[in-house]
Structure formats: structure tokens, C-alpha cells
């Protein structure tokens, strides 16, 4: 087991560092990258990797596991939701990054080169950010390339979360991959974004779900012999829509995470700063609330909720 620090030197703004563990197994096998903390206020993935690190037996491992413990150190130590306290950018919109950019772009560049390009499979681990009340789900990206899509489709239920978002909207250009997991996918590697946890909390269930899910994926990739089986009857959500706020003000959620909603049902109301209602956000179709923002600040254009329609007949 090797612990190392990827240094991000100061450039146009302050530098930072990325703690990485590499575990090389006794036998040949794939390289699996596990990335936590692209969003620094999302704690269950970070805590899950602390546990996973101690539970992998290199003698019984086929292949290599690379763990990025905290991708976005400025946001983690600065306790910021979505955006870096240094450059104001969302790290998970900066991939594949730039060597001469601001700190979020330089982090993305280093993770692309030193982790994603060295991996055969990538899991980007997230949860509801500090403002998001979220039920667990994974994103299954569909690219249109049959073989890659088949490999991603096998990965999705292996994580053990029964709600799978079918995601067709990701960029195809490796030079403009935007998202961490999509950086792997645009380079021909199966990858997946995972969501488990909510509202900046560290509940044991959300953490253990990630620990078990990683083990399930390692079993699916034949890196270990034992682990939880894939979900037998996953619920595919298609379509899925993120509803953004039409106004800036104070947000009052009207639903809970995982709540079933009918088309047109109010999801949240937004008032101005004097208490007058200025907008409502409603469900675009019958579905389930994957997440809803559950803290008061809301800015025009930012997400309020995400609703997915369970696909029948699968
Ligand atoms: Zn996130």
C-alpha cells in the first residue's frame, strides 16, 4: 500500500494537494479508481474511502485500487457547497482541466492525468451536497457505443443501489468531458457517478452503502472473490429532470427525498427576502424525488430538485 500526495503548485492562484492511496494486488487485474471529494462538503464518500483503505487485502486482490481521498481540498477544508472557495468554480464541471488554469482546473488536470488515464474503471463518489436532501442513486451513462454501454450497464447494478438514472446527455468530446466520470467514459473506460448521503451529514448508513457498493463493483470486475451481489431488480429512471430555480430568494421545500410526486405537484416555493412568494417549482411528470434542496438560500438558475420517472417494463 502506497500513500502519496499529488502536489498542485501555486499558479494564477493558491496551490493545494491531493492525498492518494494505491493498493497493488498480488495478482493481475484491472485498475479501479475511486474518487471522493470532488465536492468538498460531501462527506460520506470521503469517510467510506477511509474504511475501504483498511479493508482491502492486497494478497487477495487481483489488480490495483487507486483512491483519491479528497479531490477538492480547498472546498473540503473551506467547508463550501458546490464551489471552490479559491476560484468560485465547480470542480465537477472543470474536467479534463488545464495545467495553467485556476486551482479547480489544475486539480481536474492532475486527476485526469495521474488517476483517470491510469485506470481501467472509475467510480466518482458523491452524495447530496450540504443543501441537498437526496435518496441514493447511481448514474448509468449511455454513449451510443454498444460495447462501452454494455460494460457501464453491468457496473450500475453492481454497486447495490436500486435506483439507476439513465443518463444520455453527457458530452462526447474527451477534451471537453466536463464531468469527472465522463472524463473516463470519453476515454473509452467504464465509469459511474454514485450518490449516497444527504445534507452534509455523515450518517453510517450512507457511508456503509458506499463501502459495500465498492466491494460489489470489485466483485463484478473480478478483483475480489467475495462481495455483495448486484441488485436483482433495479429501478431505471428515465427521463430524469433537474428543475432549476426561476428566482433568487428564500426556498421552502414542499416534498421529501424519495417522495412520489404527480405531474404538476409543487416541489418547492420561493419567496423574496420580505416573504412574498415569487415562484413555485413543480414536477414535470409523475416520478420520484431524487433530491430536493432543503436549506433556505436559492439563486436563480441553481438546482431546486431532481425528479426521475421509473421506467416500466424492465
Ligand atoms: Zn457532488
CSV table of C-alpha atoms and ligand atoms in Angstrom, one decimal:
chain,number,residue,atom,x,y,z
A,1,UNK,CA,0.0,0.0,0.0
A,2,UNK,CA,1.4,3.3,-1.1
A,3,UNK,CA,0.3,6.7,0.3
A,4,UNK,CA,1.3,9.8,-1.6
A,5,UNK,CA,0.4,13.4,-2.2
A,6,UNK,CA,-0.2,14.9,-5.6
A,7,UNK,CA,1.0,18.4,-5.2
A,8,UNK,CA,-0.8,21.2,-7.1
A,9,UNK,CA,1.7,24.0,-7.1
A,10,UNK,CA,0.5,27.6,-6.9
A,11,UNK,CA,-0.2,29.2,-10.3
A,12,UNK,CA,-2.6,32.0,-11.0
A,13,UNK,CA,-3.9,31.4,-7.5
A,14,UNK,CA,-3.0,29.3,-4.4
A,15,UNK,CA,-1.8,25.7,-4.7
A,16,UNK,CA,-3.2,22.7,-2.9
A,17,UNK,CA,-2.6,18.9,-2.5
A,18,UNK,CA,-4.5,15.7,-3.2
A,19,UNK,CA,-4.0,12.6,-0.9
A,20,UNK,CA,-3.9,9.3,-2.9
A,21,UNK,CA,-3.6,5.7,-1.8
A,22,UNK,CA,-2.6,3.0,-4.3
A,23,UNK,CA,-3.0,-0.7,-3.4
A,24,UNK,CA,-1.4,-3.2,-5.8
A,25,UNK,CA,-2.8,-6.7,-5.6
A,26,UNK,CA,-0.8,-9.9,-5.6
A,27,UNK,CA,-2.5,-10.9,-8.9
A,28,UNK,CA,-3.1,-9.3,-12.3
A,29,UNK,CA,-6.3,-7.4,-12.8
A,30,UNK,CA,-7.9,-4.1,-13.7
A,31,UNK,CA,-7.0,-0.7,-12.2
A,32,UNK,CA,-10.0,0.7,-10.4
A,33,UNK,CA,-10.0,4.4,-9.4
A,34,UNK,CA,-12.2,5.6,-6.5
A,35,UNK,CA,-12.6,9.3,-6.3
A,36,UNK,CA,-14.1,11.1,-3.3
A,37,UNK,CA,-14.5,14.8,-2.6
A,38,UNK,CA,-14.8,16.3,-6.0
A,39,UNK,CA,-17.4,18.2,-3.9
A,40,UNK,CA,-15.7,19.0,-0.6
A,41,UNK,CA,-18.9,19.2,1.5
A,42,UNK,CA,-19.9,15.7,0.5
A,43,UNK,CA,-18.6,13.6,3.4
A,44,UNK,CA,-19.9,10.0,3.2
A,45,UNK,CA,-17.7,9.2,0.2
A,46,UNK,CA,-14.6,10.6,2.0
A,47,UNK,CA,-15.4,8.6,5.1
A,48,UNK,CA,-16.2,5.5,3.1
A,49,UNK,CA,-12.7,5.5,1.5
A,50,UNK,CA,-11.1,5.8,4.9
A,51,UNK,CA,-12.8,2.4,5.7
A,52,UNK,CA,-12.2,0.8,2.3
A,53,UNK,CA,-8.5,1.6,2.6
A,54,UNK,CA,-8.2,-0.6,5.7
A,55,UNK,CA,-10.3,-3.4,4.3
A,56,UNK,CA,-8.6,-4.3,1.1
A,57,UNK,CA,-6.2,-7.3,1.4
A,58,UNK,CA,-3.5,-6.9,-1.2
A,59,UNK,CA,-2.7,-10.6,-1.0
A,60,UNK,CA,-6.2,-11.4,-2.2
A,61,UNK,CA,-6.6,-8.6,-4.6
A,62,UNK,CA,-6.5,-9.0,-8.4
A,63,UNK,CA,-5.5,-5.7,-9.9
A,64,UNK,CA,-4.9,-2.2,-8.4
A,65,UNK,CA,-7.1,0.2,-6.5
A,66,UNK,CA,-6.3,3.9,-6.6
A,67,UNK,CA,-8.1,6.0,-4.0
A,68,UNK,CA,-8.4,9.8,-4.2
A,69,UNK,CA,-9.3,10.6,-0.6
A,70,UNK,CA,-10.2,14.3,-1.0
A,71,UNK,CA,-10.1,15.6,-4.6
A,72,UNK,CA,-11.2,19.1,-3.7
A,73,UNK,CA,-9.1,20.0,-0.6
A,74,UNK,CA,-9.8,23.8,-0.8
A,75,UNK,CA,-13.6,23.1,-0.7
A,76,UNK,CA,-13.3,20.4,2.0
A,77,UNK,CA,-11.2,22.5,4.4
A,78,UNK,CA,-13.1,25.6,3.5
A,79,UNK,CA,-16.5,23.8,4.0
A,80,UNK,CA,-18.1,25.1,0.8
A,81,UNK,CA,-21.0,23.6,-1.2
A,82,UNK,CA,-20.6,23.2,-5.0
A,83,UNK,CA,-17.9,25.8,-5.5
A,84,UNK,CA,-14.3,26.2,-4.6
A,85,UNK,CA,-13.6,29.0,-2.0
A,86,UNK,CA,-10.5,29.9,-4.1
A,87,UNK,CA,-11.8,30.4,-7.6
A,88,UNK,CA,-15.5,30.0,-7.3
A,89,UNK,CA,-15.7,27.1,-9.7
A,90,UNK,CA,-17.4,23.7,-9.5
A,91,UNK,CA,-14.6,21.1,-9.8
A,92,UNK,CA,-17.0,18.6,-11.3
A,93,UNK,CA,-17.6,20.9,-14.3
A,94,UNK,CA,-13.9,21.6,-14.9
A,95,UNK,CA,-12.7,18.2,-16.4
A,96,UNK,CA,-10.4,17.4,-18.0
A,97,UNK,CA,-8.9,20.5,-16.6
A,98,UNK,CA,-6.0,22.8,-17.6
A,99,UNK,CA,-2.4,22.8,-16.4
A,100,UNK,CA,-2.3,26.6,-16.4
A,101,UNK,CA,-5.8,27.3,-15.2
A,102,UNK,CA,-7.2,28.3,-11.8
A,103,UNK,CA,-6.9,25.8,-8.9
A,104,UNK,CA,-10.1,23.8,-9.7
A,105,UNK,CA,-8.9,23.4,-13.3
A,106,UNK,CA,-5.4,22.4,-12.1
A,107,UNK,CA,-6.9,19.8,-9.8
A,108,UNK,CA,-9.0,18.4,-12.6
A,109,UNK,CA,-6.0,18.3,-14.9
A,110,UNK,CA,-3.9,16.4,-12.3
A,111,UNK,CA,-6.7,13.8,-11.5
A,112,UNK,CA,-7.2,13.3,-15.2
A,113,UNK,CA,-3.5,12.6,-15.9
A,114,UNK,CA,-2.5,10.8,-12.7
A,115,UNK,CA,-5.6,8.9,-11.9
A,116,UNK,CA,-8.3,8.6,-14.6
A,117,UNK,CA,-5.8,8.0,-17.5
A,118,UNK,CA,-4.1,5.2,-15.4
A,119,UNK,CA,-7.4,3.5,-14.5
A,120,UNK,CA,-9.5,0.9,-16.4
A,121,UNK,CA,-12.6,1.8,-14.5
A,122,UNK,CA,-13.6,4.9,-12.4
A,123,UNK,CA,-16.1,5.5,-9.7
A,124,UNK,CA,-16.8,9.1,-8.8
A,125,UNK,CA,-18.3,9.1,-5.4
A,126,UNK,CA,-20.8,11.8,-4.4
A,127,UNK,CA,-23.8,12.5,-2.2
A,128,UNK,CA,-26.4,15.2,-1.7
A,129,UNK,CA,-24.3,18.3,-1.1
A,130,UNK,CA,-24.7,20.4,2.1
A,131,UNK,CA,-28.0,21.8,0.8
A,132,UNK,CA,-29.4,18.7,-0.9
A,133,UNK,CA,-31.8,16.1,0.7
A,134,UNK,CA,-31.1,13.1,-1.6
A,135,UNK,CA,-32.1,9.5,-1.9
A,136,UNK,CA,-29.3,7.1,-3.1
A,137,UNK,CA,-28.9,6.6,-6.8
A,138,UNK,CA,-26.3,5.9,-9.5
A,139,UNK,CA,-25.9,7.4,-12.9
A,140,UNK,CA,-25.7,5.0,-15.8
A,141,UNK,CA,-24.3,6.9,-18.8
A,142,UNK,CA,-25.4,5.9,-22.2
A,143,UNK,CA,-23.0,6.9,-25.0
A,144,UNK,CA,-24.3,5.0,-28.0
A,145,UNK,CA,-21.2,2.8,-28.3
A,146,UNK,CA,-22.6,-0.6,-27.7
A,147,UNK,CA,-19.7,-2.3,-26.0
A,148,UNK,CA,-18.9,0.5,-23.6
A,149,UNK,CA,-22.6,0.9,-22.8
A,150,UNK,CA,-22.8,-2.8,-22.0
A,151,UNK,CA,-19.9,-2.5,-19.6
A,152,UNK,CA,-21.4,0.5,-17.9
A,153,UNK,CA,-24.8,-1.2,-17.7
A,154,UNK,CA,-23.1,-4.1,-15.8
A,155,UNK,CA,-21.4,-1.8,-13.5
A,156,UNK,CA,-24.5,0.1,-12.4
A,157,UNK,CA,-26.4,-2.6,-10.5
A,158,UNK,CA,-23.1,-4.0,-9.1
A,159,UNK,CA,-22.9,-1.0,-6.7
A,160,UNK,CA,-26.0,-2.3,-4.9
A,161,UNK,CA,-28.2,0.9,-5.2
A,162,UNK,CA,-31.5,0.0,-6.7
A,163,UNK,CA,-32.3,3.4,-8.3
A,164,UNK,CA,-30.4,3.9,-11.6
A,165,UNK,CA,-30.6,7.2,-13.5
A,166,UNK,CA,-30.3,6.6,-17.3
A,167,UNK,CA,-28.1,9.5,-18.4
A,168,UNK,CA,-27.8,10.2,-22.2
A,169,UNK,CA,-26.9,13.9,-22.1
A,170,UNK,CA,-23.1,13.8,-21.4
A,171,UNK,CA,-20.6,15.4,-23.8
A,172,UNK,CA,-18.7,13.1,-26.2
A,173,UNK,CA,-15.5,15.1,-26.7
A,174,UNK,CA,-12.6,13.9,-24.4
A,175,UNK,CA,-11.2,17.5,-24.5
A,176,UNK,CA,-14.5,18.8,-23.1
A,177,UNK,CA,-15.6,16.0,-20.8
A,178,UNK,CA,-16.8,18.4,-18.1
A,179,UNK,CA,-17.5,15.8,-15.5
A,180,UNK,CA,-15.1,13.5,-13.7
A,181,UNK,CA,-16.7,10.2,-14.6
A,182,UNK,CA,-17.3,11.4,-18.1
A,183,UNK,CA,-13.6,12.0,-18.5
A,184,UNK,CA,-13.1,8.3,-18.1
A,185,UNK,CA,-16.0,7.4,-20.4
A,186,UNK,CA,-14.9,9.7,-23.2
A,187,UNK,CA,-11.6,7.9,-23.0
A,188,UNK,CA,-13.3,4.6,-23.5
A,189,UNK,CA,-13.4,3.4,-19.9
A,190,UNK,CA,-16.5,2.4,-18.0
A,191,UNK,CA,-17.2,4.8,-15.1
A,192,UNK,CA,-20.1,5.8,-12.9
A,193,UNK,CA,-21.1,8.6,-10.6
A,194,UNK,CA,-22.6,7.5,-7.4
A,195,UNK,CA,-24.9,9.4,-4.9
A,196,UNK,CA,-25.3,8.2,-1.3
A,197,UNK,CA,-25.9,10.6,1.5
A,198,UNK,CA,-27.5,14.0,2.1
A,199,UNK,CA,-27.3,17.5,3.6
A,200,UNK,CA,-23.7,17.4,4.6
A,201,UNK,CA,-24.3,14.7,7.2
A,202,UNK,CA,-22.1,11.6,7.9
A,203,UNK,CA,-24.8,9.0,8.7
A,204,UNK,CA,-23.4,5.5,9.0
A,205,UNK,CA,-25.9,4.0,6.6
A,206,UNK,CA,-24.8,6.3,3.7
A,207,UNK,CA,-21.2,5.6,4.4
A,208,UNK,CA,-21.6,1.8,4.6
A,209,UNK,CA,-23.7,1.8,1.4
A,210,UNK,CA,-20.7,3.2,-0.4
A,211,UNK,CA,-18.3,0.8,1.3
A,212,UNK,CA,-20.5,-2.2,0.3
A,213,UNK,CA,-21.0,-0.8,-3.2
A,214,UNK,CA,-17.3,-0.5,-3.9
A,215,UNK,CA,-16.9,-4.1,-2.8
A,216,UNK,CA,-19.8,-5.1,-5.2
A,217,UNK,CA,-18.0,-3.4,-8.1
A,218,UNK,CA,-14.7,-5.1,-7.2
A,219,UNK,CA,-16.5,-8.4,-7.3
A,220,UNK,CA,-18.1,-7.6,-10.6
A,221,UNK,CA,-14.7,-6.7,-12.0
A,222,UNK,CA,-13.3,-10.0,-10.6
A,223,UNK,CA,-10.8,-8.1,-8.4
A,224,UNK,CA,-12.1,-9.9,-5.3
A,225,UNK,CA,-13.9,-13.2,-4.9
A,226,UNK,CA,-16.4,-12.2,-2.4
A,227,UNK,CA,-18.7,-9.2,-2.1
A,228,UNK,CA,-22.4,-8.2,-2.3
A,229,UNK,CA,-24.3,-9.4,-5.4
A,230,UNK,CA,-25.7,-6.9,-7.9
A,231,UNK,CA,-29.2,-5.5,-7.5
A,232,UNK,CA,-31.6,-8.1,-8.9
A,233,UNK,CA,-34.4,-5.8,-10.0
A,234,UNK,CA,-33.1,-2.3,-10.4
A,235,UNK,CA,-35.4,0.7,-11.0
A,236,UNK,CA,-34.3,2.6,-14.1
A,237,UNK,CA,-35.3,6.2,-14.0
A,238,UNK,CA,-35.8,7.7,-17.5
A,239,UNK,CA,-36.4,10.5,-18.1
A,240,UNK,CA,-34.8,12.5,-15.2
A,241,UNK,CA,-35.1,16.2,-15.0
A,242,UNK,CA,-33.3,18.8,-12.8
A,243,UNK,CA,-35.5,21.7,-12.0
A,244,UNK,CA,-33.7,25.0,-11.6
A,245,UNK,CA,-34.9,28.0,-9.7
A,246,UNK,CA,-36.6,30.8,-11.7
A,247,UNK,CA,-35.8,33.3,-8.9
A,248,UNK,CA,-33.3,34.3,-6.2
A,249,UNK,CA,-34.6,34.3,-2.6
A,250,UNK,CA,-35.6,32.0,0.2
A,251,UNK,CA,-36.6,28.4,-0.6
A,252,UNK,CA,-39.1,26.3,1.2
A,253,UNK,CA,-39.2,22.6,0.1
A,254,UNK,CA,-42.6,21.1,-0.1
A,255,UNK,CA,-41.5,17.5,-0.6
A,256,UNK,CA,-39.1,15.0,1.0
A,257,UNK,CA,-36.4,13.0,-0.7
A,258,UNK,CA,-37.7,9.8,-2.3
A,259,UNK,CA,-41.3,11.1,-2.3
A,260,UNK,CA,-43.6,10.0,-5.1
A,261,UNK,CA,-45.0,13.1,-6.9
A,262,UNK,CA,-47.6,13.5,-9.7
A,263,UNK,CA,-47.1,15.8,-12.7
A,264,UNK,CA,-47.6,19.4,-11.7
A,265,UNK,CA,-47.2,18.8,-7.9
A,266,UNK,CA,-45.4,21.6,-6.2
A,267,UNK,CA,-41.8,20.7,-5.2
A,268,UNK,CA,-40.8,24.0,-3.6
A,269,UNK,CA,-41.9,27.6,-3.2
A,270,UNK,CA,-39.5,30.6,-3.3
A,271,UNK,CA,-40.2,33.9,-1.6
A,272,UNK,CA,-38.4,37.2,-1.9
A,273,UNK,CA,-36.4,38.4,1.2
A,274,UNK,CA,-39.6,40.0,2.6
A,275,UNK,CA,-41.6,36.8,2.5
A,276,UNK,CA,-43.7,37.3,-0.7
A,277,UNK,CA,-44.0,34.2,-2.8
A,278,UNK,CA,-42.3,34.8,-6.2
A,279,UNK,CA,-42.2,31.4,-7.7
A,280,UNK,CA,-43.1,27.7,-7.4
A,281,UNK,CA,-41.3,24.8,-8.9
A,282,UNK,CA,-43.4,21.8,-9.9
A,283,UNK,CA,-42.9,18.2,-11.0
A,284,UNK,CA,-42.6,17.9,-14.8
A,285,UNK,CA,-44.0,14.4,-14.8
A,286,UNK,CA,-45.1,11.6,-12.5
A,287,UNK,CA,-42.0,10.4,-10.7
A,288,UNK,CA,-39.8,10.2,-7.6
A,289,UNK,CA,-37.9,13.0,-5.9
A,290,UNK,CA,-34.3,12.0,-6.2
A,291,UNK,CA,-33.2,15.2,-4.4
A,292,UNK,CA,-34.7,18.4,-3.2
A,293,UNK,CA,-32.8,21.5,-1.9
A,294,UNK,CA,-33.7,21.7,1.8
A,295,UNK,CA,-31.9,24.8,3.0
A,296,UNK,CA,-33.1,28.4,2.5
A,297,UNK,CA,-30.6,30.1,0.2
A,298,UNK,CA,-31.5,29.8,-3.5
A,299,UNK,CA,-30.1,31.6,-6.5
A,300,UNK,CA,-31.8,31.9,-9.9
A,301,UNK,CA,-30.7,29.1,-12.2
A,302,UNK,CA,-29.4,26.8,-9.5
A,303,UNK,CA,-31.0,23.4,-8.9
A,304,UNK,CA,-34.1,23.1,-6.7
A,305,UNK,CA,-34.9,19.4,-7.2
A,306,UNK,CA,-34.4,16.4,-9.4
A,307,UNK,CA,-37.3,14.2,-10.4
A,308,UNK,CA,-37.0,10.8,-12.1
A,309,UNK,CA,-39.7,8.7,-13.8
A,310,UNK,CA,-39.4,5.0,-13.1
A,311,UNK,CA,-39.3,3.2,-16.4
A,312,UNK,CA,-41.8,0.4,-16.6
A,313,UNK,CA,-41.3,-2.9,-18.3
A,314,UNK,CA,-37.7,-3.6,-17.5
B,1,LIG,ZN1,-21.4,16.1,-5.7
